[in-house]
CSV table of C-alpha atoms in Angstrom, one decimal:
chain,number,residue,atom,x,y,z
A,1,MET,CA,28.9,77.0,96.0
A,2,ARG,CA,30.8,76.3,99.0
A,3,TYR,CA,34.8,75.9,98.6
A,4,LEU,CA,37.2,73.5,100.1
A,5,ALA,CA,41.0,74.5,101.3
A,6,ILE,CA,43.3,71.7,102.3
A,7,LEU,CA,46.6,72.6,104.0
A,8,ASP,CA,49.5,70.1,104.8
A,9,CYS,CA,52.5,72.0,106.4
A,10,PRO,CA,55.3,71.3,109.0
A,11,VAL,CA,54.7,72.5,112.5
A,12,ILE,CA,56.7,75.5,113.0
A,13,PHE,CA,57.1,77.6,116.3
A,14,SER,CA,57.2,81.4,116.4
A,15,GLY,CA,60.8,81.4,117.4
A,16,GLU,CA,61.8,79.9,114.2
A,17,ASN,CA,61.0,82.5,111.7
A,18,THR,CA,61.3,86.3,111.1
A,19,TYR,CA,57.5,86.7,111.1
A,20,SER,CA,57.5,85.5,115.0
A,21,MET,CA,54.3,83.3,113.4
A,22,THR,CA,53.5,79.5,114.4
A,23,SER,CA,52.0,77.3,111.7
A,24,ILE,CA,48.5,77.7,113.7
A,25,ASP,CA,48.6,81.3,112.9
A,26,MET,CA,48.6,80.8,109.3
A,27,CYS,CA,45.2,78.9,109.6
A,28,PRO,CA,41.8,80.8,109.2
A,29,SER,CA,39.5,81.3,112.3
A,30,VAL,CA,35.9,80.9,112.6
A,31,GLY,CA,34.5,84.2,113.4
A,32,ILE,CA,37.5,86.2,112.3
A,33,ALA,CA,37.6,85.1,108.5
A,34,ARG,CA,35.0,86.4,106.7
A,35,GLY,CA,33.1,83.4,104.8
A,36,LEU,CA,34.7,80.7,106.7
A,37,ILE,CA,32.3,78.1,107.9
A,38,SER,CA,34.2,75.4,109.4
A,39,ARG,CA,37.8,74.1,110.0
A,40,HIS,CA,39.5,71.2,111.3
A,41,ILE,CA,42.9,71.0,112.5
A,42,LYS,CA,44.9,67.8,113.2
A,43,VAL,CA,48.6,67.8,114.0
A,44,VAL,CA,50.3,64.3,113.1
A,45,ASP,CA,53.9,63.4,113.0
A,46,ALA,CA,55.0,67.2,113.3
A,47,ARG,CA,52.7,68.4,110.3
A,48,VAL,CA,49.6,70.3,110.6
A,49,LEU,CA,46.6,69.2,108.4
A,50,LEU,CA,44.0,71.8,107.9
A,51,VAL,CA,40.6,71.3,106.4
A,52,SER,CA,38.4,74.2,105.8
A,53,ILE,CA,35.2,75.0,104.4
A,54,TRP,CA,34.5,78.6,102.8
A,55,SER,CA,31.2,80.1,101.6
A,56,ASP,CA,32.2,80.3,98.4
A,57,GLU,CA,35.6,80.7,96.2
A,58,ALA,CA,35.8,84.5,96.5
A,59,ALA,CA,36.1,84.1,100.6
A,60,SER,CA,38.5,81.5,100.4
A,61,LYS,CA,40.8,83.4,97.9
A,62,ALA,CA,40.7,86.4,99.9
A,63,TYR,CA,42.2,84.7,102.7
A,64,PHE,CA,44.7,83.1,100.8
A,65,ASP,CA,46.0,85.9,98.9
A,66,ALA,CA,49.4,86.9,97.8
A,67,GLU,CA,50.5,88.2,101.3
A,68,TRP,CA,49.4,84.5,102.7
A,69,TYR,CA,51.7,82.9,100.2
A,70,GLU,CA,54.5,85.0,100.9
A,71,ARG,CA,54.3,84.4,104.5
A,72,ALA,CA,53.9,80.7,103.6
A,73,ALA,CA,57.0,80.6,101.6
A,74,ALA,CA,58.9,82.1,104.2
A,75,LEU,CA,57.9,79.7,107.1
A,76,TRP,CA,58.0,76.5,105.4
A,77,GLY,CA,59.6,77.0,101.9
A,78,ASP,CA,58.5,74.3,99.3
A,79,ASP,CA,57.4,72.0,102.4
A,80,TYR,CA,53.6,72.6,102.2
A,81,GLN,CA,50.7,72.0,99.8
A,82,LEU,CA,47.6,74.0,99.8
A,83,ARG,CA,44.8,72.7,97.5
A,84,LEU,CA,41.8,74.6,97.0
A,85,GLU,CA,38.5,73.5,95.0
A,86,ALA,CA,34.9,73.7,94.8
A,87,ILE,CA,32.7,71.3,96.4
A,88,ASP,CA,30.1,69.7,94.2
A,89,GLU,CA,27.3,70.0,96.9
A,90,THR,CA,25.1,67.8,94.2
A,91,ASN,CA,26.7,64.7,95.1
A,92,VAL,CA,26.8,65.4,98.8
A,93,ALA,CA,24.2,63.1,100.8
């Protein structure tokens, strides 16, 4: 069963944190993240909205692991939301 991940976070630039990472660096990339089928990113009002589709729950949770959450807390504090949920393909037509 495919899995959906939706991330909403502020835009952060590399010079603004100890990891030297940007918000886009925290987003998975097709061809690099195992099990990632597609990703769509939009920036609106200084916020990043990422929608990604994964082959299964395990692949999604392997990317969004404890280390990812640690970096997210350092970059965004409490100002982000990550929603992970199964895609009910029986209702997709």
